[in-house]
Backbone as XML, in Angstrom:
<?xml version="1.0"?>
<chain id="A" units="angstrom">
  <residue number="1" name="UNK">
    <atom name="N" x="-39.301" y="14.161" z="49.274"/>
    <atom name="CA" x="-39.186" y="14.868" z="48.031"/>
    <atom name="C" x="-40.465" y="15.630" z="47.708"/>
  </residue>
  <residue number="2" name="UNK">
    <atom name="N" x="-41.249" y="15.181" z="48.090"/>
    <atom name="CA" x="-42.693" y="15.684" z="47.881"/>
    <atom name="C" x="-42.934" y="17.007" z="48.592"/>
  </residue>
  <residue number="3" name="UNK">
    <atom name="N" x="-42.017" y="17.289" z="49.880"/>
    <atom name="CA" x="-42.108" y="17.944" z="51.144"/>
    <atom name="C" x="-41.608" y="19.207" z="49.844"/>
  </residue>
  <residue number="4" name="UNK">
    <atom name="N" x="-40.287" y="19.116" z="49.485"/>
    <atom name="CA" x="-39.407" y="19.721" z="48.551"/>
    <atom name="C" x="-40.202" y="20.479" z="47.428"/>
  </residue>
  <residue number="5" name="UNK">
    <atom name="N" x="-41.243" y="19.132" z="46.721"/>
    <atom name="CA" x="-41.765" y="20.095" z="45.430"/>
    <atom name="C" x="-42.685" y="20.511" z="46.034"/>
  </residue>
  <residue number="6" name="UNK">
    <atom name="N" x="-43.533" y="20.551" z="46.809"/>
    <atom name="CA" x="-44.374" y="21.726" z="47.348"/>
    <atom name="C" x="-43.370" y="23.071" z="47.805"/>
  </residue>
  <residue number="7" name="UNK">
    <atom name="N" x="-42.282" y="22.807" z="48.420"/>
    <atom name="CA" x="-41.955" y="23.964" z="47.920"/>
    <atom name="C" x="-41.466" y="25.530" z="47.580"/>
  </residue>
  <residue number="8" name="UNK">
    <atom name="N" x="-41.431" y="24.560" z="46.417"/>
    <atom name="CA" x="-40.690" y="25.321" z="45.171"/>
    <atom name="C" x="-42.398" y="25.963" z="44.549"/>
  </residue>
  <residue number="9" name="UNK">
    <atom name="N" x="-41.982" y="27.162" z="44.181"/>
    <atom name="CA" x="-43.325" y="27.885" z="43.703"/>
    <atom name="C" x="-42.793" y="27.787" z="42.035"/>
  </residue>
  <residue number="10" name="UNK">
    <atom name="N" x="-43.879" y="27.094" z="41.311"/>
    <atom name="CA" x="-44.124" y="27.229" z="39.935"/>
    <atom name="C" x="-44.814" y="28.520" z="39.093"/>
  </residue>
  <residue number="11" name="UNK">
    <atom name="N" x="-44.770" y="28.706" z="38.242"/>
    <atom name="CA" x="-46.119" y="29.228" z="37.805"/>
    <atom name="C" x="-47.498" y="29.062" z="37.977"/>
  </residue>
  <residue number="12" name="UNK">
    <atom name="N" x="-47.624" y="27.416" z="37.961"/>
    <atom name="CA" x="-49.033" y="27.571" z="37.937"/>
    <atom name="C" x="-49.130" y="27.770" z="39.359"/>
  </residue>
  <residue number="13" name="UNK">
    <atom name="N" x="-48.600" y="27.604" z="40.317"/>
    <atom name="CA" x="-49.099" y="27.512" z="41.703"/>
    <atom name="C" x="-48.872" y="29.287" z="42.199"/>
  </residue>
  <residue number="14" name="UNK">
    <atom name="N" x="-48.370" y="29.782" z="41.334"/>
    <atom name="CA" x="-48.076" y="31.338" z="41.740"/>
    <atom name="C" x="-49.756" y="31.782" z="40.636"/>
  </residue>
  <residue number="15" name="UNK">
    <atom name="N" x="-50.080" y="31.488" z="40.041"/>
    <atom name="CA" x="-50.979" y="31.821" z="39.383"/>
    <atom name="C" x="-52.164" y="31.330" z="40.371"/>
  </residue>
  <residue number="16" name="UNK">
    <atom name="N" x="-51.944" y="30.218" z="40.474"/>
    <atom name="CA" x="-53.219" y="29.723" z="41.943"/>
    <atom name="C" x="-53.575" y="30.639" z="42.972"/>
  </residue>
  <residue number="17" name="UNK">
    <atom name="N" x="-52.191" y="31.003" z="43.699"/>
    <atom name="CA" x="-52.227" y="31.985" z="44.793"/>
    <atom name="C" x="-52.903" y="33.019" z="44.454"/>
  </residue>
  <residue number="18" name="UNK">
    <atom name="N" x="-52.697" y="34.198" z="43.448"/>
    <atom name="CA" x="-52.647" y="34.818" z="42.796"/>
    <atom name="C" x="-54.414" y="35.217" z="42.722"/>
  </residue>
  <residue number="19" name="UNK">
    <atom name="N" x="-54.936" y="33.949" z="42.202"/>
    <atom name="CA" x="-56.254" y="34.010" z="41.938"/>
    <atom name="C" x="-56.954" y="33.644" z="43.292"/>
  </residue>
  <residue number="20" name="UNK">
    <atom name="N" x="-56.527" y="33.396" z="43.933"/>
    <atom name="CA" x="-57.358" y="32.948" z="45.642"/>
    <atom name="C" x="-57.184" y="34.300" z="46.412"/>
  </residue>
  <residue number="21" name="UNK">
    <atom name="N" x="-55.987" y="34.882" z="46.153"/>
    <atom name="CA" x="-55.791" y="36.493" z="46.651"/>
    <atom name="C" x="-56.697" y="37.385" z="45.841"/>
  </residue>
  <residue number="22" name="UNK">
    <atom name="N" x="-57.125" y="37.447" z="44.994"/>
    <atom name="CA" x="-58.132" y="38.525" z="43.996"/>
    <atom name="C" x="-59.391" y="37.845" z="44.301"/>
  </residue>
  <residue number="23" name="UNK">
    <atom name="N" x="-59.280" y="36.840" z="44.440"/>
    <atom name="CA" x="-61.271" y="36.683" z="44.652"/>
    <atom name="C" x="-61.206" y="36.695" z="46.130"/>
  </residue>
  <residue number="24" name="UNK">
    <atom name="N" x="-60.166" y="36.468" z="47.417"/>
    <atom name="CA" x="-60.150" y="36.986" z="48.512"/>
    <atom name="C" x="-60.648" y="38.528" z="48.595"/>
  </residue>
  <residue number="25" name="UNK">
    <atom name="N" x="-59.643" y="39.140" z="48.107"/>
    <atom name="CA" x="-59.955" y="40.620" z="47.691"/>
    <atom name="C" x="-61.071" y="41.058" z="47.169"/>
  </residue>
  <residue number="26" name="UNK">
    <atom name="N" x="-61.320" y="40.180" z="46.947"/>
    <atom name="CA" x="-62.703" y="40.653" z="45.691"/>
    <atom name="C" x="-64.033" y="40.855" z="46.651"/>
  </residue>
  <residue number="27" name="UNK">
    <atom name="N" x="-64.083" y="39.502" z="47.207"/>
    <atom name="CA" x="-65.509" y="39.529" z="48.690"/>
    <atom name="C" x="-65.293" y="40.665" z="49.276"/>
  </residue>
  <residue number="28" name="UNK">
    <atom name="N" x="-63.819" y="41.002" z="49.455"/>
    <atom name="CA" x="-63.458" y="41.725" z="50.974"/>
    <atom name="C" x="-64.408" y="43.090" z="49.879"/>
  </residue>
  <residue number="29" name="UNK">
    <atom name="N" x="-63.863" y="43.641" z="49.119"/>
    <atom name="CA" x="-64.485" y="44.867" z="48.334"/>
    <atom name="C" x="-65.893" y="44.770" z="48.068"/>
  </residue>
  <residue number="30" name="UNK">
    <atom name="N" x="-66.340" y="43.498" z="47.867"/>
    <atom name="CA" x="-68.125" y="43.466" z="47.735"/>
    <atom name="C" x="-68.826" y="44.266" z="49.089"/>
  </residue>
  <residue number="31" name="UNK">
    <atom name="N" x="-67.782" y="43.569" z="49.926"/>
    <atom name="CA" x="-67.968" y="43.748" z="51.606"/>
    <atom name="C" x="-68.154" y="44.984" z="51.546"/>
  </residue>
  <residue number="32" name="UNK">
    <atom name="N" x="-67.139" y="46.157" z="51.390"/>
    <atom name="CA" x="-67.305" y="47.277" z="51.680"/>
    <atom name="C" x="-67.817" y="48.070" z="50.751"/>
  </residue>
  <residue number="33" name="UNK">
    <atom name="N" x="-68.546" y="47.630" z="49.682"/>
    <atom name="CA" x="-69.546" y="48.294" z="48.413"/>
    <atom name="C" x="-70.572" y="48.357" z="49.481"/>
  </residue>
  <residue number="34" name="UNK">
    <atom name="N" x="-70.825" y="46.750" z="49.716"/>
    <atom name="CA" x="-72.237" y="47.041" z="50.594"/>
    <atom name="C" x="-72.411" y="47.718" z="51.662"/>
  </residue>
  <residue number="35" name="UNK">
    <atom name="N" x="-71.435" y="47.710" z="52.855"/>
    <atom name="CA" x="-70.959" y="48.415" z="53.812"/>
    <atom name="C" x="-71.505" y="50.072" z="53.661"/>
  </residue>
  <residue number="36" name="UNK">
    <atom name="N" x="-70.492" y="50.579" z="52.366"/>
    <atom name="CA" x="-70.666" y="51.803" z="51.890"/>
    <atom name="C" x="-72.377" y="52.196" z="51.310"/>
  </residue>
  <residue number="37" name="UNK">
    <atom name="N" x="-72.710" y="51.399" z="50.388"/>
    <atom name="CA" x="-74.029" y="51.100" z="50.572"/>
    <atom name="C" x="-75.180" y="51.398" z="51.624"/>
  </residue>
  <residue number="38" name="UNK">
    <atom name="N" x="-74.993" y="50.954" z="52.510"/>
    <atom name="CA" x="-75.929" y="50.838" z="53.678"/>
    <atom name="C" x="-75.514" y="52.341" z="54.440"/>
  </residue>
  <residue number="39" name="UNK">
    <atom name="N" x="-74.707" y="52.478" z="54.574"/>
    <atom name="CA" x="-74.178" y="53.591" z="55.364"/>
    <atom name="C" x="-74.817" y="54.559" z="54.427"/>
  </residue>
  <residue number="40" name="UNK">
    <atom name="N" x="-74.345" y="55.103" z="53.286"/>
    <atom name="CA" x="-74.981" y="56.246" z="52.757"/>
    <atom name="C" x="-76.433" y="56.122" z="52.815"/>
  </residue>
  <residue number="41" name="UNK">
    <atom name="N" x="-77.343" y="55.086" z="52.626"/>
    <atom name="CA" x="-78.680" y="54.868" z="53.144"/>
    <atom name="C" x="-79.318" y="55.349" z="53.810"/>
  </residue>
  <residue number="42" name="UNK">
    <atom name="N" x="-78.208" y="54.683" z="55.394"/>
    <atom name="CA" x="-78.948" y="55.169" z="56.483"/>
    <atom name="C" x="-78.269" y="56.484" z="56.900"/>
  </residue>
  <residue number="43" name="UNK">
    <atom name="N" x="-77.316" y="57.270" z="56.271"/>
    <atom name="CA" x="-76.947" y="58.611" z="56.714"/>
    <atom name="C" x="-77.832" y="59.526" z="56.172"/>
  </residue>
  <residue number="44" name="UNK">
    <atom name="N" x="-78.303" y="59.113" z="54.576"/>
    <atom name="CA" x="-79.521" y="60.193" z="54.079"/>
    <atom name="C" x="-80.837" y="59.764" z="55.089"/>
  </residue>
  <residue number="45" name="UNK">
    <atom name="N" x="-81.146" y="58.571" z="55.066"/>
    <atom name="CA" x="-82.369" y="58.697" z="56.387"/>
    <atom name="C" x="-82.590" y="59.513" z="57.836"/>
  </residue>
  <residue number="46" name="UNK">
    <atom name="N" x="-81.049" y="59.600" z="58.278"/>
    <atom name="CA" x="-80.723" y="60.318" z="59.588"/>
    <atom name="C" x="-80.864" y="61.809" z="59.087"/>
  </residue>
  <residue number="47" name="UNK">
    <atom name="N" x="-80.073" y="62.606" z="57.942"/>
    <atom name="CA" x="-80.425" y="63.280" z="57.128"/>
    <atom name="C" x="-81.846" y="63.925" z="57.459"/>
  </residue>
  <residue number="48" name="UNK">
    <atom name="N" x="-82.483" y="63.274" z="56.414"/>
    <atom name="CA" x="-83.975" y="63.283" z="56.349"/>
    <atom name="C" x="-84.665" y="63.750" z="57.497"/>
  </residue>
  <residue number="49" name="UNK">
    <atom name="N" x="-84.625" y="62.636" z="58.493"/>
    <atom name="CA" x="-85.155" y="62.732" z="59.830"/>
    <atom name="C" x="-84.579" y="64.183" z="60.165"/>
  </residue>
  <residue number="50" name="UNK">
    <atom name="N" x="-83.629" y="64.276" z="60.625"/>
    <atom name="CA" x="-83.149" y="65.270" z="61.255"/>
    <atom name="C" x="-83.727" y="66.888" z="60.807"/>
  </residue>
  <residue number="51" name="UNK">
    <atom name="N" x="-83.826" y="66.625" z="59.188"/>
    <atom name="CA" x="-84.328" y="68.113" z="59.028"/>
    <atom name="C" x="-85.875" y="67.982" z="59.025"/>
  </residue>
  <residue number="52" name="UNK">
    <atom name="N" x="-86.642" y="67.324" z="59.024"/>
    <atom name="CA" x="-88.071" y="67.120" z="59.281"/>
    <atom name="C" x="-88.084" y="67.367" z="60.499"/>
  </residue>
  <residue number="53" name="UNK">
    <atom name="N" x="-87.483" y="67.237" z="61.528"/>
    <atom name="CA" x="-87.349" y="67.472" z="63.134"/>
    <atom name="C" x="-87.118" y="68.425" z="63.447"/>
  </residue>
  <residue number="54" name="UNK">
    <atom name="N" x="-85.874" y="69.152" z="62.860"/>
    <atom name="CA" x="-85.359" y="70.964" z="62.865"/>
    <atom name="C" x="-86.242" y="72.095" z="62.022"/>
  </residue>
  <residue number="55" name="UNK">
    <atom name="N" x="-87.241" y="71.099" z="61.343"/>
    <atom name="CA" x="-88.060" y="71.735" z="60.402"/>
    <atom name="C" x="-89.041" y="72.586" z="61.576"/>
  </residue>
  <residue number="56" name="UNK">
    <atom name="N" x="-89.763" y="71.219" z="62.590"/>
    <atom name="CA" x="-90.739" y="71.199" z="63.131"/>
    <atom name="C" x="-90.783" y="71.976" z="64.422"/>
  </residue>
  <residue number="57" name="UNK">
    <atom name="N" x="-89.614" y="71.832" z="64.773"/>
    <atom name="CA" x="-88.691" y="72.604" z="66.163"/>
    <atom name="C" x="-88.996" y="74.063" z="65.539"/>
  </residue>
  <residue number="58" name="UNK">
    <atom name="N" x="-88.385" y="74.443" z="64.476"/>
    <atom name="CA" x="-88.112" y="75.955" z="63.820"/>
    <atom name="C" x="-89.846" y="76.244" z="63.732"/>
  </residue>
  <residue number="59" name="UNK">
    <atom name="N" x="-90.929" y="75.476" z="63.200"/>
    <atom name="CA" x="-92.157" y="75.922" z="63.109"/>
    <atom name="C" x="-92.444" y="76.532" z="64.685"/>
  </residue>
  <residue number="60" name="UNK">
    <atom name="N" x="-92.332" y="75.207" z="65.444"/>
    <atom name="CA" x="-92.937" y="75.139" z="66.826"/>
    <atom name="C" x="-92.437" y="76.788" z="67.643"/>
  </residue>
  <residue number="61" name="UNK">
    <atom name="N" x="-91.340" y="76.724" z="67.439"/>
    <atom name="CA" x="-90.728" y="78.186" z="67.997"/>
    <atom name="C" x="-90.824" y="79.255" z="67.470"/>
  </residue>
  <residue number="62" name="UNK">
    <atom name="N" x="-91.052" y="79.589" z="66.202"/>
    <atom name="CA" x="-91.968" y="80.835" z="65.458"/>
    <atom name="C" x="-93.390" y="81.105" z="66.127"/>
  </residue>
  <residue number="63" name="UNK">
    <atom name="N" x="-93.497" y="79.799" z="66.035"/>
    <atom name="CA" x="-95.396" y="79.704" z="66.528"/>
    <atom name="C" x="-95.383" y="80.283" z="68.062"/>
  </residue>
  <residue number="64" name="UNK">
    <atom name="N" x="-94.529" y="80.100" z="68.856"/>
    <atom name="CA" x="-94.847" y="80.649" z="70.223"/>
    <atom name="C" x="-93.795" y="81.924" z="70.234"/>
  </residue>
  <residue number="65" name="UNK">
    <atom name="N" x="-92.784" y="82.593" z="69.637"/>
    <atom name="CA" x="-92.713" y="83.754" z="70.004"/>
    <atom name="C" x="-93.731" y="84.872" z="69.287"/>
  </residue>
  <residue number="66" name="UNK">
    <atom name="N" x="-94.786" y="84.261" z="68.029"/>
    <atom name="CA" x="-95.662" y="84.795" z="67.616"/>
    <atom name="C" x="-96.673" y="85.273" z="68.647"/>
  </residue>
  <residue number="67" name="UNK">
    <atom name="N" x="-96.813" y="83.941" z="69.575"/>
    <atom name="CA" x="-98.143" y="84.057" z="70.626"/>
    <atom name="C" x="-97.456" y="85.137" z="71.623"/>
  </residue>
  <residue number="68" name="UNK">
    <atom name="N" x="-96.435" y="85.216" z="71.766"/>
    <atom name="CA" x="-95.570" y="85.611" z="73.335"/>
    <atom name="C" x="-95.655" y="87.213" z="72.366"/>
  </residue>
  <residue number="69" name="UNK">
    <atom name="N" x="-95.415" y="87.834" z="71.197"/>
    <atom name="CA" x="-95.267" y="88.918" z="70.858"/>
    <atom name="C" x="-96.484" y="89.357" z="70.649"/>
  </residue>
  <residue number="70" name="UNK">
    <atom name="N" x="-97.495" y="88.198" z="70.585"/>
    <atom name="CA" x="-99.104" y="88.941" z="70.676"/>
    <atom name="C" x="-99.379" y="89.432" z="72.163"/>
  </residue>
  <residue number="71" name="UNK">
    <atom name="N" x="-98.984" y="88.405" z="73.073"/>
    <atom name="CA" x="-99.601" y="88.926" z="74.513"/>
    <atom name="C" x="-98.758" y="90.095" z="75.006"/>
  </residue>
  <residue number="72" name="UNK">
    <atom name="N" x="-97.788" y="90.245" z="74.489"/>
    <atom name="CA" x="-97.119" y="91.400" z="74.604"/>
    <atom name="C" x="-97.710" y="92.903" z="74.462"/>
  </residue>
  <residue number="73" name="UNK">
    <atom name="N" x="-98.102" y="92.644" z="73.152"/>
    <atom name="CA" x="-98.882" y="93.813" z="72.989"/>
    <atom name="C" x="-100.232" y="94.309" z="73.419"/>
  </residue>
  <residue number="74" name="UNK">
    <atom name="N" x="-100.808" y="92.818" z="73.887"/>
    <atom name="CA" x="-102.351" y="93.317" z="74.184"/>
    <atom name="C" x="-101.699" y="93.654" z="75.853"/>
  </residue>
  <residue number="75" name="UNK">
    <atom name="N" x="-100.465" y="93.318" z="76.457"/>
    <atom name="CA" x="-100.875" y="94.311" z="77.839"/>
    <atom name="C" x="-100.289" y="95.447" z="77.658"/>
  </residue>
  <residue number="76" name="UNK">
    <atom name="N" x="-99.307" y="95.993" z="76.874"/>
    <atom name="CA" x="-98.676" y="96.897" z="76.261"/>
    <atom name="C" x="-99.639" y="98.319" z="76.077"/>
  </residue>
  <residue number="77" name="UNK">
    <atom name="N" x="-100.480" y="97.416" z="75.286"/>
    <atom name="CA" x="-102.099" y="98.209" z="74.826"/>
    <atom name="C" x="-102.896" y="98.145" z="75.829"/>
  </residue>
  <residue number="78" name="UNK">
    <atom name="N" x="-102.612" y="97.407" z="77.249"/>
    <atom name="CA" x="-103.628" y="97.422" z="78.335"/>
    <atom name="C" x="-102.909" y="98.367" z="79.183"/>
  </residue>
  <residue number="79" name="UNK">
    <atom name="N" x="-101.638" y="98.314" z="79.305"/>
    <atom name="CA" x="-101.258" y="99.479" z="80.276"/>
    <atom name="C" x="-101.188" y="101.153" z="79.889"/>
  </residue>
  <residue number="80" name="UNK">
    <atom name="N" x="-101.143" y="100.861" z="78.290"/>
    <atom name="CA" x="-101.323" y="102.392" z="78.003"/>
    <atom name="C" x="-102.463" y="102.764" z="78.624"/>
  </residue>
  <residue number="81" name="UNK">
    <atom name="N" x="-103.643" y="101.859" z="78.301"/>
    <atom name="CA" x="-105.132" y="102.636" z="78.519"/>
    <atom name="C" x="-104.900" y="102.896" z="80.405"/>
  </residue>
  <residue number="82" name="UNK">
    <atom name="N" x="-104.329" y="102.067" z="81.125"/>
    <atom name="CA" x="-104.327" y="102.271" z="82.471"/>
    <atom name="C" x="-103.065" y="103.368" z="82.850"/>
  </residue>
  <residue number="83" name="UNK">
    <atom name="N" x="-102.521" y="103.533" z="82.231"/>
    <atom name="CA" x="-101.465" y="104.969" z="82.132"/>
    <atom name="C" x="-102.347" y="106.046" z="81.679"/>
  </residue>
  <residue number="84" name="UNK">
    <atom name="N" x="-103.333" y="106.170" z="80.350"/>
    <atom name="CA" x="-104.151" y="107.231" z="80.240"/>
    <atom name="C" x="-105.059" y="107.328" z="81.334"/>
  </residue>
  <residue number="85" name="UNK">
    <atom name="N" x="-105.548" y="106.285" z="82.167"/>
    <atom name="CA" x="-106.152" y="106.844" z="82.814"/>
    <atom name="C" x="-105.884" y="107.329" z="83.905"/>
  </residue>
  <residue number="86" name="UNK">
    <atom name="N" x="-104.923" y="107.215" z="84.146"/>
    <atom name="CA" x="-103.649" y="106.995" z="85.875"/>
    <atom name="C" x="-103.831" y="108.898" z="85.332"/>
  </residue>
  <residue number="87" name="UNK">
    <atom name="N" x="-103.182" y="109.306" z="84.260"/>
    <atom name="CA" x="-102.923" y="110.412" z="84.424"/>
    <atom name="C" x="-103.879" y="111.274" z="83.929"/>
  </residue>
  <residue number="88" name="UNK">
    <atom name="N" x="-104.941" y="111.166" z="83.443"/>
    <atom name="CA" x="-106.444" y="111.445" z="83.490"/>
    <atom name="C" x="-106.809" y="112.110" z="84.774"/>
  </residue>
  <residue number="89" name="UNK">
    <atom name="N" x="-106.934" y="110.748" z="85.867"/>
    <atom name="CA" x="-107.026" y="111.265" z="86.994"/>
    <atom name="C" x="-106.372" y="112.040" z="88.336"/>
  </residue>
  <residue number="90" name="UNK">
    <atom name="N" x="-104.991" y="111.935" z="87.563"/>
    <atom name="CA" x="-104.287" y="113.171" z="88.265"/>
    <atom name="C" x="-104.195" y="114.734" z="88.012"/>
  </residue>
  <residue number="91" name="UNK">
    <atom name="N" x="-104.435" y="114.545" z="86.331"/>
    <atom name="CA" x="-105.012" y="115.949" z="86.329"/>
    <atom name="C" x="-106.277" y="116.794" z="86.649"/>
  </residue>
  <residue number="92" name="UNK">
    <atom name="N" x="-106.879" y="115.798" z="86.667"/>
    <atom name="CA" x="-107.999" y="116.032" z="87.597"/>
    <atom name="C" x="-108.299" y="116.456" z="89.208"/>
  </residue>
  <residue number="93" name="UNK">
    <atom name="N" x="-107.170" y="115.501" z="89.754"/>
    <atom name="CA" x="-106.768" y="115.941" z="90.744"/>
    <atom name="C" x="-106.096" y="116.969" z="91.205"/>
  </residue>
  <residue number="94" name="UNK">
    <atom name="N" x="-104.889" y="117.311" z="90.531"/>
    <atom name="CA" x="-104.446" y="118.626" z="90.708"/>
    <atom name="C" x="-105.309" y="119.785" z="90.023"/>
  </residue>
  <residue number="95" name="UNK">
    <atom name="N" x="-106.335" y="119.335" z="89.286"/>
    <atom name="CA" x="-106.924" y="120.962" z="88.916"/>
    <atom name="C" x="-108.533" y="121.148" z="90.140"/>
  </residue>
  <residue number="96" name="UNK">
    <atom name="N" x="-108.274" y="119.903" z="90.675"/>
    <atom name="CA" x="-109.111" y="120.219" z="92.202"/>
    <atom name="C" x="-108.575" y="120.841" z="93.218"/>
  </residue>
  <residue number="97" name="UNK">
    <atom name="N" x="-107.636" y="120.506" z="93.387"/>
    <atom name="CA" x="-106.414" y="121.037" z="94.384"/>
    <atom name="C" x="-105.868" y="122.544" z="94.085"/>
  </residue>
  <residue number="98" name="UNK">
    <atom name="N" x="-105.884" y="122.930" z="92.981"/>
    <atom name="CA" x="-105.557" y="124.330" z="92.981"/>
    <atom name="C" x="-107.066" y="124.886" z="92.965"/>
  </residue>
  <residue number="99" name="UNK">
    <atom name="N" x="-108.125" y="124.104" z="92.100"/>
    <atom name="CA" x="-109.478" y="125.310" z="92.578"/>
    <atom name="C" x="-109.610" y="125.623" z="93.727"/>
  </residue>
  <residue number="100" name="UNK">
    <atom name="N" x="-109.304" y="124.444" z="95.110"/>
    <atom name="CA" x="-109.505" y="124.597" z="96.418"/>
    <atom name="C" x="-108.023" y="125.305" z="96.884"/>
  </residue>
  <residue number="101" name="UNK">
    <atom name="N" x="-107.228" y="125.872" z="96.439"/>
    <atom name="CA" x="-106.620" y="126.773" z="96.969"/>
    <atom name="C" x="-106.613" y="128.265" z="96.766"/>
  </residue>
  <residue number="102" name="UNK">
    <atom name="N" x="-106.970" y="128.327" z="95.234"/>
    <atom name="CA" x="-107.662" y="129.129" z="95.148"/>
    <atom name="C" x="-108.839" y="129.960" z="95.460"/>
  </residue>
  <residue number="103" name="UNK">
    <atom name="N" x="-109.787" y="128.870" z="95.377"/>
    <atom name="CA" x="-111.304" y="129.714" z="96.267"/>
    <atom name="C" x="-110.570" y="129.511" z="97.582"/>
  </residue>
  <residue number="104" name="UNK">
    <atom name="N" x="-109.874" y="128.924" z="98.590"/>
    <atom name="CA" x="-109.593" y="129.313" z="100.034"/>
    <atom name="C" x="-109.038" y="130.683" z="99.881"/>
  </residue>
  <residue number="105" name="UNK">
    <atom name="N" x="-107.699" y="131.036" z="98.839"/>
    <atom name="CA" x="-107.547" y="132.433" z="98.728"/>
    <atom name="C" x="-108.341" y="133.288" z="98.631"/>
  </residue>
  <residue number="106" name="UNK">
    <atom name="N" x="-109.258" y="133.369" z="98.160"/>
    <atom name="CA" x="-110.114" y="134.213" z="97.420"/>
    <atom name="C" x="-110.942" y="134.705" z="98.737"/>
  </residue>
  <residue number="107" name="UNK">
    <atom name="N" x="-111.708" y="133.115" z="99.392"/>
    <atom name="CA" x="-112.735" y="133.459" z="100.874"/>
    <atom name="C" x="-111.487" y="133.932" z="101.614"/>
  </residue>
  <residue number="108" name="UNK">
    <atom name="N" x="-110.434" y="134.033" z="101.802"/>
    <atom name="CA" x="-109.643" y="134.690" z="103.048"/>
    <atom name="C" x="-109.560" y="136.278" z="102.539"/>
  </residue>
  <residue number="109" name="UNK">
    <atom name="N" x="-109.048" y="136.256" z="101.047"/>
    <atom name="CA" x="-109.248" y="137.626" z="100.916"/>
    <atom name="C" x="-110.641" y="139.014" z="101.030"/>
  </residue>
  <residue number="110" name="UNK">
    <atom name="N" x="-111.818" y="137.811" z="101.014"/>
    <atom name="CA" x="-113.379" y="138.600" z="100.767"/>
    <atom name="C" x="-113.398" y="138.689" z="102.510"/>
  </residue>
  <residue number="111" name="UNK">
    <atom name="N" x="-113.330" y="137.353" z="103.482"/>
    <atom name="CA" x="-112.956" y="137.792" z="105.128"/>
    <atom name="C" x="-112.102" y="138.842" z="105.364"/>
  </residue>
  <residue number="112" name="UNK">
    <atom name="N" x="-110.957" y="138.726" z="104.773"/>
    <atom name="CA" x="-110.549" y="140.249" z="105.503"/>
    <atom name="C" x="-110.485" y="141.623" z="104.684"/>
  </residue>
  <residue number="113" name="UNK">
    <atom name="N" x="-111.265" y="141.660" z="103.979"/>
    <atom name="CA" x="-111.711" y="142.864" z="103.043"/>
    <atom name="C" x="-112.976" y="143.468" z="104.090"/>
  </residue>
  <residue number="114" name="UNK">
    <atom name="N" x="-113.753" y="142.245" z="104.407"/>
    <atom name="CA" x="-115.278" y="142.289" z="104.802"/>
    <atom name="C" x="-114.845" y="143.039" z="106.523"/>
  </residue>
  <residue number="115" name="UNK">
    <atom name="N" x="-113.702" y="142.330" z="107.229"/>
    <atom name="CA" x="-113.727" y="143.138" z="108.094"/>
    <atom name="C" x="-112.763" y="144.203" z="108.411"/>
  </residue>
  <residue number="116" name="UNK">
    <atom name="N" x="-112.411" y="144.604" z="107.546"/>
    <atom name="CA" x="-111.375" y="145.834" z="107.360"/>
    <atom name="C" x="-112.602" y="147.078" z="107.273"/>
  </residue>
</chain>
């Protein structure tokens, strides 16, 4: 008989259940306050980190296409001067090259003037 009134669900024993299921429930939700808790924590820390890192990356790589656009220009500015002079000395050269074809014209024309 005893087997029997256990059961049969009363009130109070539906009220028992009742309250062992809500404070069951209840840990389980503390559980995932804290859970949730910790996680947003450590996601703003990863956060954090991450842009202090992309911060430093973004410095680091300004900083060397700065250097790479300086050396750029100083050979930029070194080959002009070796282009001015490249063609410096070709005009130089060709205005040697026509004086000496010229004065050769000139002595061939005074030779055969001289023996005409």
């Amino acid at each position: 008989m005893d087997a029997m009134a256990r059961g049969t669900w009363t009130d109070e024993r539906l009220d028992d259940l009742n309250g062992r299921v809500e404070r069951g429930f209840g840990g389980v939700q503390r559980e995932f306050r804290a859970v949730r808790s910790e996680m947003r924590t450590e996601f703003q820390a990863v956060r954090s980190e991450m842009r202090t890192e992309f911060q430093a990356v973004r410095t680091e790589v300004q900083a060397e296409f700065a250097a790479v656009r300086t050396e750029i220009l100083a050979v930029r500015s070194e080959l002009g001067g070796q282009i001015a002079g490249s063609q410096r000395l070709m005009v130089q050269l060709f205005a040697g090259l026509i004086t000496t074809v010229v004065l050769g014209f000139a002595g061939m024309i005074i030779t055969l003037t001289i023996q005409l």
